[in-house]
Coordinates of C-alpha atoms in Angstrom, one line a residue:
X10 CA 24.3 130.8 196.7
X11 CA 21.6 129.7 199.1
X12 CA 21.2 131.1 202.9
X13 CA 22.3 127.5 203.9
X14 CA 25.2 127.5 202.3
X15 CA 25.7 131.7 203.8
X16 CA 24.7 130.0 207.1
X17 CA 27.6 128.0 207.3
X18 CA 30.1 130.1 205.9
X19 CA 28.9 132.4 209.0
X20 CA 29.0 129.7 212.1
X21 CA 32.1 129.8 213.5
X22 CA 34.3 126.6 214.4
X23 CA 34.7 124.5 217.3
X24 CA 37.8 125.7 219.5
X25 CA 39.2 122.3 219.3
X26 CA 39.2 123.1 215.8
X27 CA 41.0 126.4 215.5
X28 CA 44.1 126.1 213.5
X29 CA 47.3 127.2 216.0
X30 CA 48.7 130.0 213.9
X31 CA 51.3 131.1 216.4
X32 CA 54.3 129.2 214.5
X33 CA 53.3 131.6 211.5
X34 CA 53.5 134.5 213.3
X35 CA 57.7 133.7 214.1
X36 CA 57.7 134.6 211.1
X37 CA 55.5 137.5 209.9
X38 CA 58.0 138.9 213.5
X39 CA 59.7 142.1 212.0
X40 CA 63.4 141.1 211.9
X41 CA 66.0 143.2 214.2
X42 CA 69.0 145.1 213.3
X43 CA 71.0 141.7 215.2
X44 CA 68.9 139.5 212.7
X45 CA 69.9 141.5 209.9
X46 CA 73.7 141.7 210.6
X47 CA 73.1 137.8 210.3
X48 CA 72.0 137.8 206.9
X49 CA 74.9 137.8 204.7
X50 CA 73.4 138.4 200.5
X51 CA 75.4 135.7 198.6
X52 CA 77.0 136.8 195.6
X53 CA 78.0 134.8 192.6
X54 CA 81.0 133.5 192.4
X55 CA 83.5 134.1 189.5
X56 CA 85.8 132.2 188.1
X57 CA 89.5 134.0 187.0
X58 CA 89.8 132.3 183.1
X59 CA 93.4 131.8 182.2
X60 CA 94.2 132.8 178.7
X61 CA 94.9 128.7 177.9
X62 CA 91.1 128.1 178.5
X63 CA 90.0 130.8 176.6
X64 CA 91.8 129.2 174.0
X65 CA 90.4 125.7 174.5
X66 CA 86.9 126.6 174.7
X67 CA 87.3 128.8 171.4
X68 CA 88.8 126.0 169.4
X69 CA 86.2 123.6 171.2
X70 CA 83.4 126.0 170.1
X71 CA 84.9 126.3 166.1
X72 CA 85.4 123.1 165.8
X73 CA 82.1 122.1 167.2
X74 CA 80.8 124.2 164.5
X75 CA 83.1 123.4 161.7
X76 CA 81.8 119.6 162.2
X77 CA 78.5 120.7 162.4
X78 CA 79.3 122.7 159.0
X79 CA 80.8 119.4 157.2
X80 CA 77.8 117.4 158.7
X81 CA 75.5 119.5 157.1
X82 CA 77.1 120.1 153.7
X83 CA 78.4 116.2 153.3
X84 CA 74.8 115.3 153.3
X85 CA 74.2 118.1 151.2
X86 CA 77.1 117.1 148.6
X87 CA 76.3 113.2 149.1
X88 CA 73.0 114.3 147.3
X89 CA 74.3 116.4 144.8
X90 CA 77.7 115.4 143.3
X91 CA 76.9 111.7 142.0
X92 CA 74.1 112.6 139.9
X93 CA 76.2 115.8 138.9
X94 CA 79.8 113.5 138.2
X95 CA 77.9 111.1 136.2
X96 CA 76.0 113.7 133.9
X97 CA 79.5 115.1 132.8
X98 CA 81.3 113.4 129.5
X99 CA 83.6 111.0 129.8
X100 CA 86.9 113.4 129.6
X101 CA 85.2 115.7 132.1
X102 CA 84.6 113.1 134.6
X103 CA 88.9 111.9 134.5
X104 CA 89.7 115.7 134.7
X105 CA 88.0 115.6 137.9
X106 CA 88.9 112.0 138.9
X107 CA 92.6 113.4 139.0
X108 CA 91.6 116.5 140.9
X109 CA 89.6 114.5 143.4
X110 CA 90.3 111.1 143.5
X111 CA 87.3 110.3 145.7
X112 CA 85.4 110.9 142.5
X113 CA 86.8 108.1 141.2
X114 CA 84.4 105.9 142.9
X115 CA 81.5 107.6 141.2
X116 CA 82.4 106.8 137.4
X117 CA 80.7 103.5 135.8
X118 CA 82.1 100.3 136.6
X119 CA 83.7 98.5 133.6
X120 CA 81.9 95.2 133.0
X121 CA 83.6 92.1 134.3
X122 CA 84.2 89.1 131.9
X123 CA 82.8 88.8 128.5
X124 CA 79.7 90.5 128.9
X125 CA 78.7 88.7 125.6
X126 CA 78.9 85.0 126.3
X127 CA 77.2 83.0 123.6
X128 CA 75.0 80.4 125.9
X129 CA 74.8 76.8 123.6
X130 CA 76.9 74.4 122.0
X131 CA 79.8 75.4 119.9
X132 CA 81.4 72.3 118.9
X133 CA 80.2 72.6 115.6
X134 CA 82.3 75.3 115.3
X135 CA 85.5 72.5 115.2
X136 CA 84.5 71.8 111.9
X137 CA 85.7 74.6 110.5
X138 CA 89.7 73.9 112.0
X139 CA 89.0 71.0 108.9
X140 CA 87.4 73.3 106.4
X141 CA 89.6 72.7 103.2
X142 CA 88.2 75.8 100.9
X143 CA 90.9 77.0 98.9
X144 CA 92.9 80.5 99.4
X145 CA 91.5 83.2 96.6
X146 CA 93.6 84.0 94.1
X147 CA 95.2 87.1 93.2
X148 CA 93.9 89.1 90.1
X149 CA 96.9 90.9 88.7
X150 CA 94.9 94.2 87.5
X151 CA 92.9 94.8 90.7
X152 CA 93.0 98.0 91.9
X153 CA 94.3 98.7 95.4
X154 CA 92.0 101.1 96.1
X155 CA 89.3 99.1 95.2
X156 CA 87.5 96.3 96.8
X157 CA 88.5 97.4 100.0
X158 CA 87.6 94.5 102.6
X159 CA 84.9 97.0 104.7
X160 CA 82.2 96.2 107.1
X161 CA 79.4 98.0 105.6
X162 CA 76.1 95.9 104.6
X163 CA 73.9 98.2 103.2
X164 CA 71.0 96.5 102.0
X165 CA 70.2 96.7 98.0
X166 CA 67.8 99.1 97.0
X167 CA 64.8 97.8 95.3
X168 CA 63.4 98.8 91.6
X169 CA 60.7 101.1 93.6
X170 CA 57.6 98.2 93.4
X171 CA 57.5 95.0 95.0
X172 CA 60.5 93.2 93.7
X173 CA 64.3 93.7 93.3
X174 CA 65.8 95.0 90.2
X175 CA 69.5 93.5 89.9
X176 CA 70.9 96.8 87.5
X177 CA 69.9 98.5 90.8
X178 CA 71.4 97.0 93.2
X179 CA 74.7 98.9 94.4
X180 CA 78.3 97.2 94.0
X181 CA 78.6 94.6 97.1
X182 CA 80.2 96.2 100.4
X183 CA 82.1 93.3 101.2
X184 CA 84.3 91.1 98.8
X185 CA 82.9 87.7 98.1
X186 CA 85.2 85.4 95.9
X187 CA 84.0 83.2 93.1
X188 CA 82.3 80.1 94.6
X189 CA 85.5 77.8 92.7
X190 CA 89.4 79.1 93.0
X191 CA 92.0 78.1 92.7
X192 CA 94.8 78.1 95.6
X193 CA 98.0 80.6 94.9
X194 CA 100.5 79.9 97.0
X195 CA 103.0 81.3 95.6
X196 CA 103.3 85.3 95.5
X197 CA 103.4 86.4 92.5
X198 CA 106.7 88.8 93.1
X199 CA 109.9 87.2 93.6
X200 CA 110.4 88.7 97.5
X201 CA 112.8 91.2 98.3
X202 CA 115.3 90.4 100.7
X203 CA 114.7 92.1 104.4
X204 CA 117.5 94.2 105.6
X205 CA 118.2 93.2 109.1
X206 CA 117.4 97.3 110.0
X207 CA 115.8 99.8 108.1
X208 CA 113.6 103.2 109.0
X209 CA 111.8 105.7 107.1
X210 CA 113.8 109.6 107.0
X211 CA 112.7 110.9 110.5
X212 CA 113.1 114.3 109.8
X213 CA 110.3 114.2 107.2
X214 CA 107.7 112.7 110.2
X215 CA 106.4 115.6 112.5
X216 CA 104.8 113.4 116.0
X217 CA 102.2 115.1 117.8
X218 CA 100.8 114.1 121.1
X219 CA 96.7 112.4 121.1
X220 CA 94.3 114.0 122.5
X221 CA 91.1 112.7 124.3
X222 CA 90.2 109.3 122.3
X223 CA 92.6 110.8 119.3
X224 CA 94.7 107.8 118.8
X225 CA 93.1 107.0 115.3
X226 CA 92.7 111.0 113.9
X227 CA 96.4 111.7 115.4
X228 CA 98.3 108.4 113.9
X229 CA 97.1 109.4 110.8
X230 CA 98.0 112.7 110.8
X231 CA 101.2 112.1 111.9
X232 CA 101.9 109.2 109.0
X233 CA 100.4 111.7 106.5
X234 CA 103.3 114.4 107.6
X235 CA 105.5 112.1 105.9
X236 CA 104.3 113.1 102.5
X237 CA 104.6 117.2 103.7
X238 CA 100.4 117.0 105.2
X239 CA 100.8 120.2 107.4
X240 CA 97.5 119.8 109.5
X241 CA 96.9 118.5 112.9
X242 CA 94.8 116.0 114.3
X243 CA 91.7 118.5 115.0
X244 CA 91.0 118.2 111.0
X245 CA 91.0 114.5 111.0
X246 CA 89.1 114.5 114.4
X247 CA 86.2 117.0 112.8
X248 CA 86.4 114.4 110.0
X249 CA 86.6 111.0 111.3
X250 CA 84.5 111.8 115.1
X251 CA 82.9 115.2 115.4
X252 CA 82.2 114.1 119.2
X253 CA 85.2 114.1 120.8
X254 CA 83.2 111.0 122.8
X255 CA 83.3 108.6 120.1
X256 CA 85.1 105.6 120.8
X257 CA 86.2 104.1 117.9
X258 CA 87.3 105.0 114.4
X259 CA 87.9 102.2 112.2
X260 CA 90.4 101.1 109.9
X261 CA 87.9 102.0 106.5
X262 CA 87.4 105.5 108.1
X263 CA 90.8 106.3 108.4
X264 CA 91.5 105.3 104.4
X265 CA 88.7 107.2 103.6
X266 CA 89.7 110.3 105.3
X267 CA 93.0 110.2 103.4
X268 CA 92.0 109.4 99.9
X269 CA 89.1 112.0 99.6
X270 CA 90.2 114.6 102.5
X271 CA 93.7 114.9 102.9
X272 CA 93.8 114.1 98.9
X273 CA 93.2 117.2 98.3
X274 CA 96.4 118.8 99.7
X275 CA 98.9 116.0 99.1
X276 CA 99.1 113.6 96.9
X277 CA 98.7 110.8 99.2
X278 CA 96.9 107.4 99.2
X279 CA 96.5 104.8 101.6
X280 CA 94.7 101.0 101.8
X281 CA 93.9 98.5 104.7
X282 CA 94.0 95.0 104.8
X283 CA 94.2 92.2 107.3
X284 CA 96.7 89.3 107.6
X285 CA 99.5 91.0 108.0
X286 CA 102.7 90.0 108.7
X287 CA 106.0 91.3 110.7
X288 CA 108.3 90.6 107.3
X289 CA 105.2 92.5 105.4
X290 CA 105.8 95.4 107.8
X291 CA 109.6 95.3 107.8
X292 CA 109.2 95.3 103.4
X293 CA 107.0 98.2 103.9
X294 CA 109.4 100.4 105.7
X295 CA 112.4 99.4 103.9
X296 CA 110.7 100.2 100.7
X297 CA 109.4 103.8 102.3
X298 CA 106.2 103.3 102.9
X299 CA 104.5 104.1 106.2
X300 CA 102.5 101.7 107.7
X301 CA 99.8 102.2 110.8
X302 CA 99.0 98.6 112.5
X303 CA 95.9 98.3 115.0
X304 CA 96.2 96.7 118.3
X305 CA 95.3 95.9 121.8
X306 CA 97.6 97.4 124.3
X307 CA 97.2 97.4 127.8
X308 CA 96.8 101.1 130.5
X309 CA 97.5 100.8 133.4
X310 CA 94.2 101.4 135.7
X311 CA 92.0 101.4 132.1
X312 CA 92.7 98.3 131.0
X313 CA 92.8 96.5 127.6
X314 CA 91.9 98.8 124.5
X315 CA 92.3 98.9 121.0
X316 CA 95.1 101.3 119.3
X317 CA 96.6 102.4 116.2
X318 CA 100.4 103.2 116.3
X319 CA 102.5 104.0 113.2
X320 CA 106.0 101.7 112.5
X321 CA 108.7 103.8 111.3
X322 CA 111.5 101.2 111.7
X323 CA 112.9 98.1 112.4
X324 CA 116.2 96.9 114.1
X325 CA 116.1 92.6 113.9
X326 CA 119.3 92.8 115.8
X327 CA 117.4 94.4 118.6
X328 CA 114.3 92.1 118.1
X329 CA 112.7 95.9 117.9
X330 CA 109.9 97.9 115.7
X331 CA 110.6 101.6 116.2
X332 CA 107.4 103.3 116.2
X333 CA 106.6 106.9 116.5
X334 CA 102.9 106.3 118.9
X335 CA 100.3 109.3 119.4
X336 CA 100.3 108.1 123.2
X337 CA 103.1 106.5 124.1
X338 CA 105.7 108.7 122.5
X339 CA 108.1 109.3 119.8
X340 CA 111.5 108.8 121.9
X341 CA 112.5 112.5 120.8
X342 CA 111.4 111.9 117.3
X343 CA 114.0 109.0 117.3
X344 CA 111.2 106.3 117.3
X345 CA 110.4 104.3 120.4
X346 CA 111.7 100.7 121.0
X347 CA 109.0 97.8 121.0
X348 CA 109.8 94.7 121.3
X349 CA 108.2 92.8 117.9
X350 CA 107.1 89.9 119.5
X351 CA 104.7 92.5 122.0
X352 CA 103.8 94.7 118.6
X353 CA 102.7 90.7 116.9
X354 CA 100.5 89.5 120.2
X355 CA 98.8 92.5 120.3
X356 CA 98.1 93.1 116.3
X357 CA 96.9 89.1 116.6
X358 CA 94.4 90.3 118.4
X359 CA 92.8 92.8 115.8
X360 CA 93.3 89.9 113.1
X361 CA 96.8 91.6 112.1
X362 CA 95.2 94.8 110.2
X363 CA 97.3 97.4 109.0
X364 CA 96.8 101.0 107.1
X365 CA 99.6 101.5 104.4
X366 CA 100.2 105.2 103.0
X367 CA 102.0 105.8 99.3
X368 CA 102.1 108.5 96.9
X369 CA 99.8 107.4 93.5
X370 CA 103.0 107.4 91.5
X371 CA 104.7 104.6 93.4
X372 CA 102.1 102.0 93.6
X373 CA 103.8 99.7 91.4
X374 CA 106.1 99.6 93.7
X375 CA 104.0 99.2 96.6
X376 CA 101.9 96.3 94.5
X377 CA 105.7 94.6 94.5
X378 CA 105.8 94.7 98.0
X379 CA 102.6 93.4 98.5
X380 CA 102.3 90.4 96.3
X381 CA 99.0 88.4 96.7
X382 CA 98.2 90.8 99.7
X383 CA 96.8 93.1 97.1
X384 CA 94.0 91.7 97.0
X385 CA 91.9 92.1 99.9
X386 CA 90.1 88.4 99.4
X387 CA 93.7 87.1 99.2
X388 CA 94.4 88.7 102.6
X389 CA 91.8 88.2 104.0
X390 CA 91.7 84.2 103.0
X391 CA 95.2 84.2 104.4
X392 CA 94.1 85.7 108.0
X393 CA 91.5 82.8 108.0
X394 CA 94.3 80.5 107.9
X395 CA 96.5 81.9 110.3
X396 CA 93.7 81.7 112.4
X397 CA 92.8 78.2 112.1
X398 CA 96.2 77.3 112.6
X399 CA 96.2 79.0 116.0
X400 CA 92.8 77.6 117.0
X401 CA 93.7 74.0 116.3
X402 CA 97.2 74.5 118.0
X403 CA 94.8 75.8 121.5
X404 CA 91.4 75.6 121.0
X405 CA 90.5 78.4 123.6
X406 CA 92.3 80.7 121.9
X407 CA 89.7 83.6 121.6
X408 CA 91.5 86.1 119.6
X409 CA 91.9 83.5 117.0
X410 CA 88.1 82.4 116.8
X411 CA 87.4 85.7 116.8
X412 CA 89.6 86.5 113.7
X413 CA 88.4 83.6 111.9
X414 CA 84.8 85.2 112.3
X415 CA 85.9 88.2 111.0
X416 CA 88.1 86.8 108.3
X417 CA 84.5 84.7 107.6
X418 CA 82.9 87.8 107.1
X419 CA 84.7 89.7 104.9
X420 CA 85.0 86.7 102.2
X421 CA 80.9 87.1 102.7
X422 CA 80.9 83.3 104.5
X423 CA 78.3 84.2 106.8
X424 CA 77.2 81.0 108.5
X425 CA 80.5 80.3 109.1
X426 CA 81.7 83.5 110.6
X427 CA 78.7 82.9 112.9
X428 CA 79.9 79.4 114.3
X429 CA 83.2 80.8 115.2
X430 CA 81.9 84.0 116.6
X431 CA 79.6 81.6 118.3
X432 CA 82.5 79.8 119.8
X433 CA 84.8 83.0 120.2
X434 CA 82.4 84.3 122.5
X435 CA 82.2 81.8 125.4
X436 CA 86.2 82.4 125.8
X437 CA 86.2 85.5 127.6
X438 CA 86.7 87.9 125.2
X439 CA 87.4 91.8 126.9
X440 CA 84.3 93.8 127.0
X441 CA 86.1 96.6 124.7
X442 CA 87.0 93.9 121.6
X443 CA 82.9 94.9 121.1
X444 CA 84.1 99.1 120.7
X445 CA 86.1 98.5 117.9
X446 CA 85.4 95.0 115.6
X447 CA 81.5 94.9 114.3
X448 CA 82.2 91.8 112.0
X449 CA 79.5 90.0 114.4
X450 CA 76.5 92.3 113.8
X451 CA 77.3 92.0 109.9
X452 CA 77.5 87.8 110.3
X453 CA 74.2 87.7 112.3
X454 CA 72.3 90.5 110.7
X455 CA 73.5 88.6 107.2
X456 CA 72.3 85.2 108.6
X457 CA 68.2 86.7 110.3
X458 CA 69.5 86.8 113.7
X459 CA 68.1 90.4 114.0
X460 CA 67.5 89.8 117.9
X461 CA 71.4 88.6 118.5
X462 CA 72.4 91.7 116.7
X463 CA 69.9 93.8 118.9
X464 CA 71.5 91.7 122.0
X465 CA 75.1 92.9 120.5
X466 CA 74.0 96.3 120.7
X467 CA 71.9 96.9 123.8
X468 CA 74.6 95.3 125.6
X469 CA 77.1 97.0 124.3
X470 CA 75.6 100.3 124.9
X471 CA 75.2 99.4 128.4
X472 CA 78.7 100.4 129.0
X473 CA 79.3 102.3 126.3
X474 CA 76.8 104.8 124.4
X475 CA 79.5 106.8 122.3
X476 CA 79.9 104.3 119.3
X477 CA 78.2 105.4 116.3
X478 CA 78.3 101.6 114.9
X479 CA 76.1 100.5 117.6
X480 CA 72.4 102.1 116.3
X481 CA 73.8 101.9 112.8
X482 CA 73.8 98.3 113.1
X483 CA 70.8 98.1 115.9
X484 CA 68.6 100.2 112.9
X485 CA 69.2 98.0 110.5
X486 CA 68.3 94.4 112.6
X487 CA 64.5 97.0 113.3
X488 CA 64.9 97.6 109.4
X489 CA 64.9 94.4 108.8
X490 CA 62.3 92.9 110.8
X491 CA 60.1 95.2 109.6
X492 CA 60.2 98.1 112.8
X493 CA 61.0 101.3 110.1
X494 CA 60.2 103.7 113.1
X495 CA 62.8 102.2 115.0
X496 CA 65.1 101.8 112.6
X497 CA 65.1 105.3 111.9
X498 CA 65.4 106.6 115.4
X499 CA 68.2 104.3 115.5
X500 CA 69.7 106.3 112.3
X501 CA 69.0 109.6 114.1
X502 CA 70.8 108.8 116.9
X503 CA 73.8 107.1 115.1
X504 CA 73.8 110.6 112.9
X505 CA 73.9 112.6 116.3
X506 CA 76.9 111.0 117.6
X507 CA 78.4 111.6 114.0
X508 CA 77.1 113.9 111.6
X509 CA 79.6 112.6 108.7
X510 CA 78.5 108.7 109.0
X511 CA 77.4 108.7 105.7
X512 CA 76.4 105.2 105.8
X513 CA 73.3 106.0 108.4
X514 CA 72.1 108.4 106.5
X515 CA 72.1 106.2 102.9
X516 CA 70.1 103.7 105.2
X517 CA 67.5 106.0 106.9
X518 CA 66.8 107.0 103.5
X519 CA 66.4 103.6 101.8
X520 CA 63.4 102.6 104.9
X521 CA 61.8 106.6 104.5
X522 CA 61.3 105.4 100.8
X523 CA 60.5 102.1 101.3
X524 CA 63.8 100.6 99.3
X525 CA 64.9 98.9 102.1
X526 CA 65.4 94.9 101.3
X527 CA 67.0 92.4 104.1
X528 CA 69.4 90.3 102.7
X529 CA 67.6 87.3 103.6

């Protein structure tokens, strides 16, 4: 600091400009005992809580917190349970769906409308309604067990070099009739008059309720009690669909099962064919023979779906079947009432296929019953014309497009079959009719459409992973067009949904060896 700046700090001020202190001083004044007696010291002032406010402000307080609580943990749930909900199977997710309905909301939307619809012109397809090829005829020593009408295209295998050796190709998968025949219309049994009722001996049929996508593994099991089978449905389920997932089980799987699995304890076989009738059905039971028809049906809150149910009866008075059904019931093992004309719109719309069981020693009987129906081109020639009849009565009517595709296929008429699948799917056909019927892969994949076939497939998996039929079918369009590391991942995975599909396996193993050979 400089002695200026001491220097003024020292000089004293003006006395114009000394600062009048005295209304300090009031009050640095001590204060006097009559000051003092003034001051009163405030206290705080308390408040007398009744018990009813305690009460309030304790509920206000939990439930303050308890909605702080939900807050927190809703936001913490919103983030966890979807993800969680949608990783568990299918029967998982409607145990939970019951419990909680909320959780409803979380599984997968079903796909609305056909989620298939063929986009170009189908009027071609009208040419069929006039095709004029005649019905196959029936060969009288044809085996019933033989040349059944399956969807199963397994390539032929080649000599091991370039070319294809015809001794080694395999006997054909699918039943193709002589290019000329002759029409048959007349059976070639006399029939035997219907009785206006009949039913199979009750006592003999033990029902048992499905289980979770059982409908197939359960009907069978309880038509094969009729012959003194003594197994559940677990057997046929480990047989037929080791994951309990699996959607479909078709009508060749279920014969199978019988006449190589359950053969062994009872002597039991059965056949499928398609073109049934409701008099067939009706000869069937009164002649003792069970008989397992495949339809649509409709749940309520599920919607349309395939199903097998077993007919046990008949009453024509009534207008009824009497069936003994792995989900609807057995009416205390008395058979359950439906209406025929319900059990004949909903078989129409799986191209009236039916599974008949027989003991081995009464197939001459059962080969009396079924006239030309015993053989599987007959049938199946007969279900084309049923189904041509229908289309030309109502053009739109899908179900019957649809069966003449499939009736198409099976007589190995695989241009054809495409037209009316073409055609069949710009009507609107359910998204499920694609879980259960695969004559359409076979028709394209027969014909070089690989990518529709691929389309078929990815589509269909899009709503539905647990069908086995969808890679088998998806690893042989890859096969074909020359993808063999696709085809056998697509082989793999069919094999993982079922171990026992024999058919994946035969084909991963023809493209591993390079004996694979498209059909075109």
């Amino acid at each position: 600091m400089s002695e200026q700046t001491h220097e003024i700090l020292r000089t004293p001020l003006p006395p114009e400009e000394t600062p009048d202190n005295s209304e300090l001083e009031l009050f640095r004044a001590p204060t006097t005992d009559e000051d003092t007696d003034r001051i009163r010291h405030i206290q705080p002032r308390r408040r007398n809580h009744t018990p009813f406010g305690l009460l309030a402000r304790s509920v206000v307080s939990v439930a303050a917190g308890t909605f702080g609580f939900m807050l927190v943990a809703g936001v913490v749930l919103a983030i966890i349970v979807p993800p969680w909900y949608r990783s568990l199977q299918p029967r998982y997710q409607e145990i939970w769906c019951h419990r909680i309905s909320a959780l409803c909301d979380l599984k997968k939307q079903a796909p609305e409308g056909n989620v298939l619809v063929f986009q170009g012109d189908t009027d071609d397809a009208l040419a069929l309604l006039n095709d004029t090829t005649p019905t196959a005829t029936t060969e009288p020593n044809i085996s019933l067990t033989s040349n059944e009408p399956t969807f199963t295209p397994i390539p032929p295998k080649s000599a091991g070099g370039g070319g294809t050796n015809p001794d080694d190709l395999p006997s054909p998968t699918v039943f193709v009739p002589p290019a000329t025949v002759a029409p048959s219309p007349t059976p070639t049994a006399t029939p035997i008059p219907i009785p206006l009722a009949a039913q199979l001996d009750f006592s003999k049929i033990k029902w048992e309720q499905q289980g979770w996508n059982n409908c197939g593994p359960t009907t069978v099991t309880i038509a094969l009690s009729y012959f003194g089978y003594s197994d559940n449905q677990t057997r046929a389920a480990n047989f037929l669909k080791p994951n309990v997932e699996d959607k479909n089980v078709s009508p060749g799987q279920l014969v199978e099962f019988v006449n190589t699995d359950a053969a062994t304890d009872v002597a039991v076989r059965a056949l499928y064919r398609v073109g049934g009738t409701l008099d067939l059905l009706k000869r069937f039971i009164a002649a003792g023979f069970p008989v397992i028809v495949e339809r649509g049906i409709n749940v309520r809150d599920t919607g349309w779906m395939g199903h097998y149910s077993l007919v046990v009866g008949y009453d024509d008075a009534a207008g009824d079947f009497l069936l003994f059904d792995s989900y609807f019931g057995s009416n205390k093992n008395q058979g359950r009432p439906e209406r025929q004309d319900a059990i004949d719109l909903g078989w129409k719309q799986f191209n009236y296929t039916y599974i008949v069981l027989y003991a081995p020693t009464r197939e001459a009987e059962l080969r009396e019953v079924l006239g030309n129906y015993a053989d599987p081109a007959y049938a199946a020639s007969d279900a084309l014309e049923r189904a041509k009849a229908a289309a030309t009565l109502d053009p739109d009517d899908k179900y019957a497009w649809f069966n003449m595709g499939t009736s198409l296929t099976l007589l190995g008429r695989y241009d054809e079959a495409v037209l009316a699948y073409n055609r069949a799917r710009t009507l609107d056909l359910p998204y499920r009719i694609w879980w259960y019927q695969f004559g359409p892969y076979i028709a394209y994949y027969h014909v070089g459409q690989y990518n529709e076939v691929v389309t078929i497939a990815d589509t269909t998996e899009s709503n539905q992973s647990y069908i086995e039929e969808i890679y088998y079918y998806r690893g042989l369009a890859y096969a074909a067009q020359n993808k063999p590391e696709e085809a056998v991942k697509e082989f793999d995975k069919a094999l993982r949904y079922n171990k026992n599909f024999s058919k994946a396996s035969e084909a991963k193993q023809e493209v591993l060896e390079g004996r694979f050979v498209a059909p075109r």
